[in-house]
Coordinates of C-alpha atoms in Angstrom, one line a residue:
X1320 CA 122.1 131.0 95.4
X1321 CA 120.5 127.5 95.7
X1322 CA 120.1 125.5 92.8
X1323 CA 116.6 126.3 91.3
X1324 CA 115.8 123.4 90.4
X1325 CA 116.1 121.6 93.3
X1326 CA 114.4 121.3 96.6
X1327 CA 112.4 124.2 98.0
X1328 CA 112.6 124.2 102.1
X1329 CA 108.8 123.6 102.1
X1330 CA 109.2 120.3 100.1
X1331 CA 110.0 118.3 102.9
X1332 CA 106.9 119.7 105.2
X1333 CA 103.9 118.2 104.8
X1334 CA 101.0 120.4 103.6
X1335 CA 99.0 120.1 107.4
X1336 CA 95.7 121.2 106.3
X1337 CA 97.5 124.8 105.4
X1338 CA 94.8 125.9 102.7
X1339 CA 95.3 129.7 103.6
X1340 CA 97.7 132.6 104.4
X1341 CA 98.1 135.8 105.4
X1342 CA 97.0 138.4 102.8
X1343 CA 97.5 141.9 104.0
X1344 CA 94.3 141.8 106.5
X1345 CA 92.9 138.7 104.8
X1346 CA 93.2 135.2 105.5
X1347 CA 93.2 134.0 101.9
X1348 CA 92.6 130.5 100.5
X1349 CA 95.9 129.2 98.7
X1350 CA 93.7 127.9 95.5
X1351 CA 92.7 131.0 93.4
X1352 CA 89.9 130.7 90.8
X1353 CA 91.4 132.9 87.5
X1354 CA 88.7 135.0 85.7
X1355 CA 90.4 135.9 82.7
X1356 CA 88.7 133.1 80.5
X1357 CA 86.0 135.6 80.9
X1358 CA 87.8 137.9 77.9
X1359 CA 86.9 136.2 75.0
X1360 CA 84.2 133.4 73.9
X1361 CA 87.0 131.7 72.6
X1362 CA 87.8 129.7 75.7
X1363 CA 83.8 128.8 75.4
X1364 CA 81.1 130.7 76.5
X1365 CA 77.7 130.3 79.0
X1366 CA 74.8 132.5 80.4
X1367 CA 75.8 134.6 83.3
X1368 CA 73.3 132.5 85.1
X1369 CA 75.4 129.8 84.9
X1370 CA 78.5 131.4 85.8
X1371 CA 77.1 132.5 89.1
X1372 CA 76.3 129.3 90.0
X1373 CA 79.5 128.0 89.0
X1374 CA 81.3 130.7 91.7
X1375 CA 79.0 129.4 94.1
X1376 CA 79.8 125.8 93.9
X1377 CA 83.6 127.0 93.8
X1378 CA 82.4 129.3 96.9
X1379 CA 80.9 126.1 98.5
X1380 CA 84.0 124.0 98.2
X1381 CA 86.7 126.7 99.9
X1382 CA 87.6 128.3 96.6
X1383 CA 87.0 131.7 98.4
X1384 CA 89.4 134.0 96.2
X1385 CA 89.0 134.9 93.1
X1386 CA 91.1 137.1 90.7
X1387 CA 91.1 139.0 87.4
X1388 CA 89.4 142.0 85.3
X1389 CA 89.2 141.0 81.6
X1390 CA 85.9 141.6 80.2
X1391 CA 82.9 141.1 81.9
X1392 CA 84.9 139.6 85.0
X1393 CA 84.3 142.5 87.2
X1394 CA 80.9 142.8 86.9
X1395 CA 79.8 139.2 87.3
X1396 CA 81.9 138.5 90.4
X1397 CA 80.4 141.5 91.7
X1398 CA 76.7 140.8 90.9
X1399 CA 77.4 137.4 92.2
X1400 CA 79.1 138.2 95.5
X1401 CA 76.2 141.1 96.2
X1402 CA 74.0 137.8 96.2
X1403 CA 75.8 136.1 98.6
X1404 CA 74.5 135.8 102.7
X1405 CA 78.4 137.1 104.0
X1406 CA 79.5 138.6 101.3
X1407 CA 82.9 139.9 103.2
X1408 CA 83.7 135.6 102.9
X1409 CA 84.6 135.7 99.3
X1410 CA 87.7 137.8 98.4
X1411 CA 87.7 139.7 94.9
X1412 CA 91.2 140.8 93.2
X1413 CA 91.2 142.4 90.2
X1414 CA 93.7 145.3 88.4
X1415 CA 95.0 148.3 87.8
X1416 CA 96.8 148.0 84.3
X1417 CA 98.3 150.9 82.8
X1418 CA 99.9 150.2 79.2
X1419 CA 99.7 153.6 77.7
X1420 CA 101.4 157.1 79.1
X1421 CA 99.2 159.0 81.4
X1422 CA 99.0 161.6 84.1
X1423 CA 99.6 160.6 87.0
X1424 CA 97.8 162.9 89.6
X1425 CA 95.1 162.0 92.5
X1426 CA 92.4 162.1 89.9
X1427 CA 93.6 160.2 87.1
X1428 CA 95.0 157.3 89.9
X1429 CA 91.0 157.2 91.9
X1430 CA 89.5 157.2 88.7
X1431 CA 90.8 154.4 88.1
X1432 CA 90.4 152.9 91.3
X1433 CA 86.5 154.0 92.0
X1434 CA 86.1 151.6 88.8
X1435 CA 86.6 148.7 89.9
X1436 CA 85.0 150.1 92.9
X1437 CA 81.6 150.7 90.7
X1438 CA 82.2 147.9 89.0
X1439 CA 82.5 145.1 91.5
X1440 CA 79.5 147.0 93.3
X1441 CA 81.4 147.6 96.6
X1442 CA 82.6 150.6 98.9
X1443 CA 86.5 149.0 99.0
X1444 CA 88.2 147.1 96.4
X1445 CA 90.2 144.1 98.5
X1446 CA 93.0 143.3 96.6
X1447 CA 93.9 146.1 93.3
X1448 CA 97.3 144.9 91.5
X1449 CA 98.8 147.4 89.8
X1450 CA 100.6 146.9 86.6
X1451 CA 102.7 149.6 85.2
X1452 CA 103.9 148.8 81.1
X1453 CA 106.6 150.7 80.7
X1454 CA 109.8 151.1 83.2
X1455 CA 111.8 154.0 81.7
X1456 CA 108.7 155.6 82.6
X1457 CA 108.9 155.8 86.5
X1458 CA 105.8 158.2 87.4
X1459 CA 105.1 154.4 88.5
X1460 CA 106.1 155.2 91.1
X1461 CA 104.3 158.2 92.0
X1462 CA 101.1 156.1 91.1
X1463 CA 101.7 154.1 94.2
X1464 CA 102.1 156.8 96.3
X1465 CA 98.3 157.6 95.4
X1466 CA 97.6 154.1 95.7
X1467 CA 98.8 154.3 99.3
X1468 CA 96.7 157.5 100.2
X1469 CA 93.7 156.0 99.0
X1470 CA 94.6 152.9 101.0
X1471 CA 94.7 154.8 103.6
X1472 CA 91.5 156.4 103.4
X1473 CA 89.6 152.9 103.1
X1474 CA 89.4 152.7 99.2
X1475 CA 91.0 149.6 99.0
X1476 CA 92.3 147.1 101.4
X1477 CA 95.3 145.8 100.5
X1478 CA 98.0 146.5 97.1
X1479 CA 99.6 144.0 95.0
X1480 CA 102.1 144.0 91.7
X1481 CA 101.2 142.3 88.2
X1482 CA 103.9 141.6 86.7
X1483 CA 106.7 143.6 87.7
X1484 CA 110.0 141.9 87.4
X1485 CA 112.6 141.4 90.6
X1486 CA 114.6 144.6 90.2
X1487 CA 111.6 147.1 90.5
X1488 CA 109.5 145.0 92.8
X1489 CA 112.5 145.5 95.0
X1490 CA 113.0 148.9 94.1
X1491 CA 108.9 149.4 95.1
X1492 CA 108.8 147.5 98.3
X1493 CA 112.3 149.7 99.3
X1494 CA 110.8 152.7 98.9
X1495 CA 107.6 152.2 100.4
X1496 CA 108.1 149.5 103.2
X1497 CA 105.0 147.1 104.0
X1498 CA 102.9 148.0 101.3
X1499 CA 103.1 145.6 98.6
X1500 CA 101.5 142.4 99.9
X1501 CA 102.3 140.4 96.3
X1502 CA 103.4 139.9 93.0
X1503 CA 101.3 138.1 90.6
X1504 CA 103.2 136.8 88.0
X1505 CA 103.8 133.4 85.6
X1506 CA 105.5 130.5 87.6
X1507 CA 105.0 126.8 86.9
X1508 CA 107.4 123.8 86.0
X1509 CA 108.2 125.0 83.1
X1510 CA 108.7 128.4 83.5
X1511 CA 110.6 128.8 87.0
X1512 CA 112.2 132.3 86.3
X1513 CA 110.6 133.1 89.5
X1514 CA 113.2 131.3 91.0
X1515 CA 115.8 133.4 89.5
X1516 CA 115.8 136.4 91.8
X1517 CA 111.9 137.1 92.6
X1518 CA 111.5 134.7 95.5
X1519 CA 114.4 136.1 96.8
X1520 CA 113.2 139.7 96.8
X1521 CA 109.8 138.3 98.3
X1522 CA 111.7 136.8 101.2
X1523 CA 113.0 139.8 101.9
X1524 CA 110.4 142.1 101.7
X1525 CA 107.7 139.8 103.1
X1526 CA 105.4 139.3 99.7
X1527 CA 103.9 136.4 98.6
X1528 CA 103.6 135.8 95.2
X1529 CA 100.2 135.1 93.5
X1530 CA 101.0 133.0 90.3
X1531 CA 99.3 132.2 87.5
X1532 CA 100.3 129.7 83.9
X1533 CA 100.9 126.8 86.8
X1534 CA 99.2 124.3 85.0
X1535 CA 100.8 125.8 81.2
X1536 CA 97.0 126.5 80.1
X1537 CA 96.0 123.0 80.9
X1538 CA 98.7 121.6 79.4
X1539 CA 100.3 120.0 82.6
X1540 CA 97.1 117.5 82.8
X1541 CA 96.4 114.1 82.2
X1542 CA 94.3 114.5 78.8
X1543 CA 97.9 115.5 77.3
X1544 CA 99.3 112.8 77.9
X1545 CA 100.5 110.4 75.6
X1546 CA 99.5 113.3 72.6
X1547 CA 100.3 113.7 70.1
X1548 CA 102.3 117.6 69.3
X1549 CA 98.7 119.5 68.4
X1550 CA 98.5 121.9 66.1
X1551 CA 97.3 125.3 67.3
X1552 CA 94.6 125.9 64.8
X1553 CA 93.8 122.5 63.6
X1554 CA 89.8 122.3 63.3
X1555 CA 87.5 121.1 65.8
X1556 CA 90.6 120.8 68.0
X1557 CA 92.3 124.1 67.6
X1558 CA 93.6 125.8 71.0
X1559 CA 92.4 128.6 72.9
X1560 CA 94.2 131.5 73.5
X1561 CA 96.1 130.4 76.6
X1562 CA 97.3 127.1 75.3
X1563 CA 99.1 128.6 72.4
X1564 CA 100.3 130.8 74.5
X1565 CA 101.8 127.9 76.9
X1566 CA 102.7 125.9 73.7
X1567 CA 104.5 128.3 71.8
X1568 CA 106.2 128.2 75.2
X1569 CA 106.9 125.0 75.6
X1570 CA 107.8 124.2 71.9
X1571 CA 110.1 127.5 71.5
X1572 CA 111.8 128.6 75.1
X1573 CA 111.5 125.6 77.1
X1574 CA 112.1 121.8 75.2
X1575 CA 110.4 119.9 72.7
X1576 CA 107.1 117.9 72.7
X1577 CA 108.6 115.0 73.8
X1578 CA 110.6 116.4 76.8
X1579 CA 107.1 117.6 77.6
X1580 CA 105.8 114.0 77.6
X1581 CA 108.6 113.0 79.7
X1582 CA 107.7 115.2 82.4
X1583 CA 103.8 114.2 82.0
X1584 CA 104.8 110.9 82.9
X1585 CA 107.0 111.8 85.4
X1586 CA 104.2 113.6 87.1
X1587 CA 101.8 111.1 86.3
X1588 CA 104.3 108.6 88.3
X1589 CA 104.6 110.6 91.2
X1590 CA 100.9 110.6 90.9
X1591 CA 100.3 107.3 90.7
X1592 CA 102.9 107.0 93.8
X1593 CA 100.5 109.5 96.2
X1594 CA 97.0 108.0 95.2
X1595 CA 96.7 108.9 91.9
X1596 CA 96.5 111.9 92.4
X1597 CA 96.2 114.0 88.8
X1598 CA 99.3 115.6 86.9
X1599 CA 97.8 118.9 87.5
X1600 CA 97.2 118.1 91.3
X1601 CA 100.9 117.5 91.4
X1602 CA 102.3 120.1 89.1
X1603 CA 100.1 122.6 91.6
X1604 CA 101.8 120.9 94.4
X1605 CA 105.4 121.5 93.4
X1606 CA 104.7 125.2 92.8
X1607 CA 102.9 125.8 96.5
X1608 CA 105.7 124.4 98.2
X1609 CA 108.0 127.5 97.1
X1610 CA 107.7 129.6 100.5
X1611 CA 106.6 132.8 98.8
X1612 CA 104.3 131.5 97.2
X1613 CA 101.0 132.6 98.7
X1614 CA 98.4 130.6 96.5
X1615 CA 97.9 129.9 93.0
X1616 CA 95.3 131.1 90.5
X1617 CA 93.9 128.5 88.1
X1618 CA 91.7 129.5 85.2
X1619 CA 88.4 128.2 85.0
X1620 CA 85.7 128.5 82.0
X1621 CA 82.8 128.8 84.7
X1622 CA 79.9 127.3 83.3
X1623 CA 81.9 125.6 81.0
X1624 CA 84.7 123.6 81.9
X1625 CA 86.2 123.8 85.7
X1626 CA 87.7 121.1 88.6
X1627 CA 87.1 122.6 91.9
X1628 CA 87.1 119.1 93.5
X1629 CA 90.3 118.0 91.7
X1630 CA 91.9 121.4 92.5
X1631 CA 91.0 120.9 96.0
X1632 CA 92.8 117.7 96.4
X1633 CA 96.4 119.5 96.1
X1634 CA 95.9 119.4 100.0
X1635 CA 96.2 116.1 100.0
X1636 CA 100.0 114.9 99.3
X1637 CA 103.3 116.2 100.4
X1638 CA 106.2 115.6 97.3
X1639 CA 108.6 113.9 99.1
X1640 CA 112.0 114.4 98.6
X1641 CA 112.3 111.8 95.5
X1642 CA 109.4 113.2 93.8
X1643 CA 110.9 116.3 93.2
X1644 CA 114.0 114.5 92.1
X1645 CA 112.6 112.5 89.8
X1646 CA 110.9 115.7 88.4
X1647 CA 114.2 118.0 88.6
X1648 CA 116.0 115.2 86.6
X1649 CA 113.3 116.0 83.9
X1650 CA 113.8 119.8 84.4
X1651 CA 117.8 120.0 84.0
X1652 CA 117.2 118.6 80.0
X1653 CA 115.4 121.2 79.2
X1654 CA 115.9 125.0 78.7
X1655 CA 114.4 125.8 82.0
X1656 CA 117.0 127.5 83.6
X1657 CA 117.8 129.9 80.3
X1658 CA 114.4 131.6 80.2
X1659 CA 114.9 134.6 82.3
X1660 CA 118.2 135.1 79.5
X1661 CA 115.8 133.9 76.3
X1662 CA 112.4 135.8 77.6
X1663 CA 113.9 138.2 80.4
X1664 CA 112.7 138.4 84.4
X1665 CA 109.5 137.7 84.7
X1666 CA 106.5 139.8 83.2
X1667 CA 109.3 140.8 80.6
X1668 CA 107.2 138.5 78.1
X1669 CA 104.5 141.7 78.0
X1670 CA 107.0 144.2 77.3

């Protein structure tokens, strides 16, 4: 097995204008826009007015794809896409997530599925990932055999994973061959478990990987740099739920605060060398130049806080070969390569 922290085949490509793949029967953009800030006002909050319009500048700008069911996310990216001139152009993924025991029959499994239907205010869901809490439990599979007829029968166009770990994403894709189309699970710089088994099982069976935590919550950016270590609930500055998260991350599985800044200003050097081009344009870089990776989701507090022209600007560098030794010399002092032994395969961090 190659060494994961070193050089993906891609890295050596450049990036050619490639800002989509293959998605089941979609051509989807590689830059996702993440609804899950939508759960909570504690990432900040604005009138649904306001959050449309914020889809449609992301819209107008090529971020085409967007992803997620927390709170009220269903329902505006359905109001807003029912607005729209074409609104087949815009691509809607959101979940299946089952976290308690249940039946699994055909009613229990398009019940499920006719909500999202209802609630994105459409006659096929485009992309439903299915997430399925407990493994001992493997009626999971059985649930994907409804998935499939329903699939069939023009319910939903194409079926992806959430957070399934290597060993049943392979197990899945073996017993039902050319159905799973991706994976959506955590992979950034700092948490490469990915590269520990699920890239190779994605090679294999042909899925792409949608991932998500790329940019640590925001913390792989330029406004941490040269930070002081925050404190999670400190005041006026006090973290939202996805940068403790990322921190407790950082601070407990992967290195200290200071290895952090290390690879900030590595980034912000290989930056500087293509541009200056931002940290997070970078950071975004290194993980879209693993091969399965099909695109990567980015959260965005629409309305309140979002960098669709920055995102877009990935497109423009290929890492070259020193880049990503410069940034693999930072990676081998930290605990990188122990997390899928410290936190298990990935998704295991839910379970």
């Amino acid at each position: 097995m190659p060494d994961p922290q070193a050089t993906p085949a891609a890295a050596a490509a450049a990036p050619d204008g490639e800002t989509t793949f293959q998605l089941g029967p979609f051509a989807a953009p590689r830059v996702w826009t993440g609804l899950w800030q939508l759960s909570s006002n504690a990432w900040g909050t604005a009138p649904v007015s306001k959050i449309r319009q914020a889809m449609g500048r992301h819209v107008a700008q090529g971020h085409t794809a967007f992803a997620d069911h927390y709170g009220s996310a269903e329902l505006i990216f359905g109001q807003f896409r029912l607005g729209l001139d074409s609104p087949d152009s815009v691509l809607g993924a959101t979940k299946w997530c089952v976290f308690k025991p249940i039946t699994v029959n055909r009613e229990t499994v398009e019940a499920a599925v006719r909500q999202r239907m209802e609630r994105m205010q459409t006659t096929r869901v485009d992309l439903l990932q299915f997430h399925w809490q407990n493994y001992d439990d493997h009626a999971y599979l059985d649930a994907i055999a409804i998935l499939r007829e329903l699939q069939a029968e023009g319910l939903i166009a194409a079926i992806g994973l959430c957070n399934f770990d290597a060993a049943r994403t392979d197990e899945i894709c073996t017993r039902f061959p050319g159905l799973i189309v991706s994976n959506q699970i955590q992979f950034s710089l700092v948490d490469t478990r990915p590269l520990y088994g699920m890239t190779e099982v994605c090679r294999k069976h042909g899925v792409k990987l949608l991932t998500y935590g790329t940019l640590c919550g925001g913390f792989l950016a330029d406004k941490w740099l040269a930070q002081p270590e925050p404190d999670p609930y400190a005041g006026s500055s006090a973290l939202n739920p996805s940068q403790r998260k990322y921190l407790d991350m950082i601070l407990k599985a992967w290195g200290t605060w200071d290895l952090f800044q290390d690879l900030l200003r590595e980034l912000r050097r290989v930056g500087d060398r293509h541009g200056g081009l931002s940290i997070s344009n970078i950071a975004t870089r290194w993980v879209l130049d693993e091969p399965t990776v099909g695109a990567v989701l980015i959260g965005a507090r629409l309305g309140c806080s979002e960098y669709p022209d920055d995102n877009a600007r990935v497109f423009t560098v290929a890492l070259t070969a020193d880049d990503r030794r410069a940034l693999a010399a930072v990676l081998k002092r930290s605990r990188g390569a122990r997390l899928i032994e410290s936190i298990g395969d990935c998704g295991a961090e839910y379970r």
